[in-house]
Coordinates of C-alpha atoms and ligand atoms in Angstrom, one line a residue:
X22 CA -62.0 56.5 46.0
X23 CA -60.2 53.6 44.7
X24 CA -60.9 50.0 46.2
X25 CA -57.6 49.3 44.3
X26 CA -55.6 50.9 46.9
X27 CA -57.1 48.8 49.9
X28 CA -55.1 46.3 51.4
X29 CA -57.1 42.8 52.4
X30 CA -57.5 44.3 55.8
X31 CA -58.8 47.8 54.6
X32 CA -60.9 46.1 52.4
X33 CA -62.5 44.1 55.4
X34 CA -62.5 47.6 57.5
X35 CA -65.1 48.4 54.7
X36 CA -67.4 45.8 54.4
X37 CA -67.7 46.4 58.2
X38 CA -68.7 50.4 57.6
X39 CA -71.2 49.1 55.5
X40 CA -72.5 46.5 57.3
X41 CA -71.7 43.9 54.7
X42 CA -70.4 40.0 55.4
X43 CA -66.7 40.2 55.8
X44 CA -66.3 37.5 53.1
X45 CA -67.2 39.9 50.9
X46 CA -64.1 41.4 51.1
X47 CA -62.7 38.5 49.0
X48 CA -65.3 38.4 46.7
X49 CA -64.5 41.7 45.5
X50 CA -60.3 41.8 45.6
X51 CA -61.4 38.3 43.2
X52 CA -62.9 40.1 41.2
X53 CA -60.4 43.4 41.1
X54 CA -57.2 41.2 40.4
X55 CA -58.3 37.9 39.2
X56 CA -60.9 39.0 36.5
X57 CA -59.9 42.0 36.7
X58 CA -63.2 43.9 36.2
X59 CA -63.1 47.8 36.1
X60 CA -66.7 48.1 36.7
X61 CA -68.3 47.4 40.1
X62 CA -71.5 46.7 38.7
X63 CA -69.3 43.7 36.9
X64 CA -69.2 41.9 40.5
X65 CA -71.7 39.8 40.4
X66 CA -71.6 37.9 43.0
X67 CA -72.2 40.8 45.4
X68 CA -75.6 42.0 46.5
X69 CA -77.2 44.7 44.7
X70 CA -77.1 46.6 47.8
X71 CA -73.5 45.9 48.2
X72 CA -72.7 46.9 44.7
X73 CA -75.1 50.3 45.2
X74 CA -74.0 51.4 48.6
X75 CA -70.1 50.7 46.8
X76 CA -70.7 53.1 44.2
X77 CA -73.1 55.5 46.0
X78 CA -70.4 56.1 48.5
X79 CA -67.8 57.0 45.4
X80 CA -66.3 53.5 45.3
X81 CA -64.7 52.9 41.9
X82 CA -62.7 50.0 40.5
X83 CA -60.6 51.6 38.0
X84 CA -58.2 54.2 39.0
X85 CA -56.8 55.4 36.0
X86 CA -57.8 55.0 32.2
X87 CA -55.4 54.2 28.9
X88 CA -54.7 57.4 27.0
X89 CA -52.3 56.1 24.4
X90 CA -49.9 53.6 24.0
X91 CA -46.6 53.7 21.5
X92 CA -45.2 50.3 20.8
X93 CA -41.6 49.9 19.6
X94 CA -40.5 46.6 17.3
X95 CA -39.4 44.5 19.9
X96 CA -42.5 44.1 21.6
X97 CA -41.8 47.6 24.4
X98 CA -45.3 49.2 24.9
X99 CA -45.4 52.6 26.2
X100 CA -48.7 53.4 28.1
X101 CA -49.8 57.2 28.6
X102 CA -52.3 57.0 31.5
X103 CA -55.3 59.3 32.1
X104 CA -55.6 60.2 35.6
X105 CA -59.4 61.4 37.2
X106 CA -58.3 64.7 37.5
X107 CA -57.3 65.5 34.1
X108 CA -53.6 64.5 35.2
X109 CA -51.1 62.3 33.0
X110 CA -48.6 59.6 33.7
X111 CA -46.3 56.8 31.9
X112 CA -45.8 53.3 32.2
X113 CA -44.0 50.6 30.2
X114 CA -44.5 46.9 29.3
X115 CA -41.1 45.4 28.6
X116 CA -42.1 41.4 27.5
X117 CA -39.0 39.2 27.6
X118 CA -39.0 35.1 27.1
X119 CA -39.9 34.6 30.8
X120 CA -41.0 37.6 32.4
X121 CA -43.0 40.8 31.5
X122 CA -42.2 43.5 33.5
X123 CA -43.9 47.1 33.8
X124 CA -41.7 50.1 34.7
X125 CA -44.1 51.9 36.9
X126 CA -44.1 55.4 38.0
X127 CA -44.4 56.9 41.1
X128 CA -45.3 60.6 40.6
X129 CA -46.8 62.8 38.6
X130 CA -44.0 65.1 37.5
X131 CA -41.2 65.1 40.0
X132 CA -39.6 67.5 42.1
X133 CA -35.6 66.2 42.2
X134 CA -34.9 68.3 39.2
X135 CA -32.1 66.1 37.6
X136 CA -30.3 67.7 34.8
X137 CA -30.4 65.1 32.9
X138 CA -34.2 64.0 32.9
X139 CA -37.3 64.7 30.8
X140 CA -39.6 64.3 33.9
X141 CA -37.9 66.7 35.9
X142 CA -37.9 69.3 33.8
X143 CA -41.3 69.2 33.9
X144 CA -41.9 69.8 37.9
X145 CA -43.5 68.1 40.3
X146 CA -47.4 67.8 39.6
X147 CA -48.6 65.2 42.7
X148 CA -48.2 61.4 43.9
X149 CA -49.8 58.7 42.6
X150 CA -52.4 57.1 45.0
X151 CA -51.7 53.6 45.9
X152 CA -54.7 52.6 43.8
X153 CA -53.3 54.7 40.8
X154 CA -49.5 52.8 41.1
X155 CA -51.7 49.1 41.8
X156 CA -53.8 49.5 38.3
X157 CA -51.1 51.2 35.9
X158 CA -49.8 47.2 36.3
X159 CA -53.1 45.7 36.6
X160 CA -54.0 47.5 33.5
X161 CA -51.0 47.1 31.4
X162 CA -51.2 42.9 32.3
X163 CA -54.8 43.0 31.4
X164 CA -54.4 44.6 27.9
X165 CA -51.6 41.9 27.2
X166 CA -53.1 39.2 28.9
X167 CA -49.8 38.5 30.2
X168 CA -49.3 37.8 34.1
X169 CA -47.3 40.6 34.9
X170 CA -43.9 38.8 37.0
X171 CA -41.8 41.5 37.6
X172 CA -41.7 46.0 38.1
X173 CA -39.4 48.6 38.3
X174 CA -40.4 51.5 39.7
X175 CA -38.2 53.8 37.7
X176 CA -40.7 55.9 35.5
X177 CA -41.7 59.2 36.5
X178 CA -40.8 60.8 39.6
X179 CA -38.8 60.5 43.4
X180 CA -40.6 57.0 44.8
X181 CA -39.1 57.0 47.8
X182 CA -41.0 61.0 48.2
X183 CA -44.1 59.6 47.7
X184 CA -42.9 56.6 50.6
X185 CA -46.4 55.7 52.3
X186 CA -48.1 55.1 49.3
X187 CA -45.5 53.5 47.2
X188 CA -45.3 50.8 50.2
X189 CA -48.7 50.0 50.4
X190 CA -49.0 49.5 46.1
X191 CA -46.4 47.4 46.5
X192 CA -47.8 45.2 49.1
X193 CA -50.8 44.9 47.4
X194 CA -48.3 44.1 44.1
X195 CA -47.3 41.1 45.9
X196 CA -50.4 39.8 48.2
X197 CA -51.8 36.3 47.4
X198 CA -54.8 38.6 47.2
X199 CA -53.4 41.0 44.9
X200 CA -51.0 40.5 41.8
X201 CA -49.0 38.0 43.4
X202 CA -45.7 39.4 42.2
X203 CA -42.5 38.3 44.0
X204 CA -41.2 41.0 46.3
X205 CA -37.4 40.1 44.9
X206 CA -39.1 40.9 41.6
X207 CA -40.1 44.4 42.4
X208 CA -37.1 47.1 42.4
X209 CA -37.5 50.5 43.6
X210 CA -35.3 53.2 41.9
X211 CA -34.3 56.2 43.7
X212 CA -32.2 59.4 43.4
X213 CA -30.9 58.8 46.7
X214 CA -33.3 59.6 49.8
X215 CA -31.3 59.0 52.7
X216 CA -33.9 59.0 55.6
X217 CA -36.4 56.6 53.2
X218 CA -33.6 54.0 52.1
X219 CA -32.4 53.9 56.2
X220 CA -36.4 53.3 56.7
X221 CA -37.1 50.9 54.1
X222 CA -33.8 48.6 55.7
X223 CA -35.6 48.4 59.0
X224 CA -38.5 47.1 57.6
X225 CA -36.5 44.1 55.8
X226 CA -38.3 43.7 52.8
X227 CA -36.6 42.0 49.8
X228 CA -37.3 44.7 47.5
X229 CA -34.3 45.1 45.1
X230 CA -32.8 49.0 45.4
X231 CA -31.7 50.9 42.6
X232 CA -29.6 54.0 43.1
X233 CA -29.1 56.8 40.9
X234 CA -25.1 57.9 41.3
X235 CA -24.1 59.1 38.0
X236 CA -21.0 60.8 40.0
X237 CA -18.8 60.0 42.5
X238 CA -17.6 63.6 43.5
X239 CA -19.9 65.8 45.5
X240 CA -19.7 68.7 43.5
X241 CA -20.5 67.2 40.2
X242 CA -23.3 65.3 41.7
X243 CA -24.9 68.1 43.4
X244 CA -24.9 70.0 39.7
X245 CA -26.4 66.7 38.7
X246 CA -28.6 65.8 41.0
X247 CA -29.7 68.7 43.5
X248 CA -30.8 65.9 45.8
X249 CA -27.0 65.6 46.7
X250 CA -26.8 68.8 48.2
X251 CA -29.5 67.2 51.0
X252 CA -27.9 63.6 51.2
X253 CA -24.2 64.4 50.2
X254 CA -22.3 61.0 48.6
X255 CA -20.7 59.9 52.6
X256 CA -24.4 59.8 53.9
X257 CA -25.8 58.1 50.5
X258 CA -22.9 55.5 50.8
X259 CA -23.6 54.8 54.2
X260 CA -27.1 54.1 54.1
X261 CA -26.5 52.0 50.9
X262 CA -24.2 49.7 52.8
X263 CA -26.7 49.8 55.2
X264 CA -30.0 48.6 52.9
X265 CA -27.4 45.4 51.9
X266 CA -26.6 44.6 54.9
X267 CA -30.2 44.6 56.6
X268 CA -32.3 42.9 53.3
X269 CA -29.2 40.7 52.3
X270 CA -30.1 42.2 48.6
X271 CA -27.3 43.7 46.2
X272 CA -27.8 46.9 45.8
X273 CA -27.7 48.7 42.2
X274 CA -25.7 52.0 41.6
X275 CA -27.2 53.3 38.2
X276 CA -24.3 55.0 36.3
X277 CA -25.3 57.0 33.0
X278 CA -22.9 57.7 31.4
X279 CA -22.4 61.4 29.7
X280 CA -18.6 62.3 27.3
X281 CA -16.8 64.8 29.1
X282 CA -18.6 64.4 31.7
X283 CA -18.5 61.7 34.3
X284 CA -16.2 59.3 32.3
X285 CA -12.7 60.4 33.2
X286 CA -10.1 58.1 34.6
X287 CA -10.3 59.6 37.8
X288 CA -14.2 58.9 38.3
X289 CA -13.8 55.6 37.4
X290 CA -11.4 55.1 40.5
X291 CA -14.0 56.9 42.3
X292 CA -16.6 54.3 41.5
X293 CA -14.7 51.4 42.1
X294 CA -14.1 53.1 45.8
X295 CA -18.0 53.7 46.3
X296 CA -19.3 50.3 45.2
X297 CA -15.9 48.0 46.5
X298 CA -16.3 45.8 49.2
X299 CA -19.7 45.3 49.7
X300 CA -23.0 44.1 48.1
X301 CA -23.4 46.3 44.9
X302 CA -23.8 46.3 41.4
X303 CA -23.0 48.7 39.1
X304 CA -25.1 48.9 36.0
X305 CA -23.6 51.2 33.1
X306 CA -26.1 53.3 31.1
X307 CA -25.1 55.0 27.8
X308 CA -26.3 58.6 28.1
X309 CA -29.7 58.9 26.0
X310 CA -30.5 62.7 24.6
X311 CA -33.5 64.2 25.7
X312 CA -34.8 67.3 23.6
X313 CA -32.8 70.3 24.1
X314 CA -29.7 68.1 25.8
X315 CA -26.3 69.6 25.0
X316 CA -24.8 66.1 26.1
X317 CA -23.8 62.6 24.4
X318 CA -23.3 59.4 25.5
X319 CA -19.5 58.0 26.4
X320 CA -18.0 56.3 23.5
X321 CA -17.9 52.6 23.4
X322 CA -14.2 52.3 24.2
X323 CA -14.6 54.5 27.5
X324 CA -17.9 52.2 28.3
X325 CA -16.1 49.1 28.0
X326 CA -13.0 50.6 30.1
X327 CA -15.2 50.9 32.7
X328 CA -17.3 47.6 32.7
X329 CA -13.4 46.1 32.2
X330 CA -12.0 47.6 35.0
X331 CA -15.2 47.3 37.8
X332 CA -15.0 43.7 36.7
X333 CA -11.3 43.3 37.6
X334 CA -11.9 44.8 40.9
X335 CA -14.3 42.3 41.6
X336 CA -17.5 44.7 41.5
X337 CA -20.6 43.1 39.8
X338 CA -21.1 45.4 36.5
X339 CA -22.9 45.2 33.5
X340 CA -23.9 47.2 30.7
X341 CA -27.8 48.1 30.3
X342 CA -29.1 45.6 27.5
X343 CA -30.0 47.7 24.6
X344 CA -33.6 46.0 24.8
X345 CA -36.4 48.8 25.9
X346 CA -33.2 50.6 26.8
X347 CA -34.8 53.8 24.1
X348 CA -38.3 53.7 26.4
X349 CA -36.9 53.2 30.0
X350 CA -34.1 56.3 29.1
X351 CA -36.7 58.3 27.8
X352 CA -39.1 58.4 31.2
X353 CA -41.4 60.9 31.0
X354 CA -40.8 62.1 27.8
X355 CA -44.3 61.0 26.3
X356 CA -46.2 62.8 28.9
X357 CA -43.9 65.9 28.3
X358 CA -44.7 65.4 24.3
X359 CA -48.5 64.9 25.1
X360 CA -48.1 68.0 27.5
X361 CA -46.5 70.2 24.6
X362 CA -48.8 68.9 21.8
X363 CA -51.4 70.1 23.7
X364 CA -50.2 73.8 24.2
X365 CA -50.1 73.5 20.7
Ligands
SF4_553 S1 -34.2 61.1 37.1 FE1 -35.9 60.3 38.5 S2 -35.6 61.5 40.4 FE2 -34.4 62.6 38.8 S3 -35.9 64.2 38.0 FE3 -36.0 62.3 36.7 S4 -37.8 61.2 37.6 FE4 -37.1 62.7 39.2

């Protein structure tokens, strides 16, 4: 069990099972996110009892452990993570002059099955615990002794399906206690879960939204993205409106874009009538190959026909920098590698 994945109040909740000073509870969230131990025998300002009864009762304070890491020249560091179970999953450093983000992930795997993605080919393994999600950043922040300022949860899997857990890493993310990361830093990226993004509105965080559209017709998103079949483009629309309204935060429509594909004229109009007249952002995304893609990316002159014309009908759009833009486009692809060598 992780003590990673315990809020302040959990955390409390134990020290009382184990008839311990509530104070103690500090003590030790000190030691998990300012020093950042791993080890609970590290804590030494807790009784030995404490620390026995801790790690007698399967207490741990590391939840997952570095496998491998692949750095590219700009400073990008990809992180394969061990999980306890013999399970995998990715995360990313992406350092920039003033702030070093991690792209987190979510799942193990993921179910949504997008045509277009590494991780989804693979299928969906499990969720991340809280504790797992709360020490891929802790982790990656402790290897570069950087404090980490902003995430992205946009690695592996469908956050928004793994909802309880992804809320509670998140609030430990940005306790005092915790990593002390600004919620308006954190953005959640989803494939479009209706029924979560209508409940994460109503709790009126400021955690930024990231949608994947890629399409703005139902049928080509549903051979997309078999999540539209569920939450059709009306509903999805809808309860994007609905997340800007409620959290006051633009919302981002992710838009890869793929030749032949989804780059005609005619879905360009059909993005401009999704993301006009409200509080969106469109961000494009060249289309990245992943092994055994028949696909390529739009051509320049279609890309910048589309960032033109959003702009001239007043929609907030830009073009994804090219900086970690190789790492982020190829989630899950190191696990699926490590997977494959492995058969091997
Ligand atoms: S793009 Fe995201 S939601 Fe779709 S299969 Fe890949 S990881 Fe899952």
């Amino acid at each position: 069990m992780d003590l990673l994945g315990l809020t302040r109040d959990e955390m409390r909740e134990l020290m009382r099972s184990l008839d311990a000073e509530l104070f103690r509870a500090d003590q030790i969230l000190n030691w998990l996110y300012d020093r950042q131990v791993t080890d609970i025998g590290e804590m030494r300002n807790l009784p030995d009892g404490l620390r026995r009864a801790l790690t007698e009762r399967g207490w741990r304070a590391q939840a997952l452990a570095v496998a491998l890491t692949r750095s590219a020249g700009d400073g990008t560091e990809r992180y394969l993570f061990a999980l306890a179970d013999g399970e995998s999953v990715e995360g990313v450093y992406l350092p920039e002059k003033k702030r070093q983000t991690v792209c987190l992930s979510s799942q193990v795997g993921c179910a949504m099955n997008c045509r277009f993605c590494a991780t989804g080919q693979t299928g969906f393994v499990r969720n991340l615990s809280a504790g797992e999600m709360v020490d891929a950043v802790r982790q990656i922040g402790r290897r570069k002794q950087k404090r980490i300022s902003h995430v992205v949860v946009m690695g592996q899997g469908e956050p928004l399906a793994n909802y309880d857990n992804l809320l509670k890493a998140l609030e430990i993310l940005k306790a005092p206690y915790g990593l002390n990361i600004s919620a308006r830093h954190i953005s959640i990226s989803t494939a479009g879960l209706v029924p979560q993004i209508l409940a994460l509105a109503k709790k009126g965080f400021q955690y930024n939204l990231a949608v994947s559209l890629h399409a703005t017709n139902d049928e080509l998103r549903s051979s997309l993205m078999p999540v539209n079949r569920a939450y059709p483009l009306g509903d999805l629309h809808d309860a994007c409106r609905e997340y800007a309204s409620a959290t006051g935060r633009r919302v981002t429509l992710e838009y890869i874009m793929i030749r032949g594909i989804n780059d005609s004229r005619k879905d360009l109009e059909g993005l401009i009538a999704f993301a006009k007249g409200w509080l969106s952002h469109v961000n494009l995304i060249p289309f990245h190959s992943v092994p055994g893609s028949q696909w390529t990316a739009s051509t320049r002159a279609t890309i910048e026909r589309f960032l033109d014309d959003l702009q001239r009908a007043g929609i907030p759009a830009t073009l994804r920098r090219s900086r970690g833009e190789e790492v982020l486009a190829a989630c899950g692809q190191l696990r699926q590698e490590t997977i494959m060598s492995n058969k091997h």
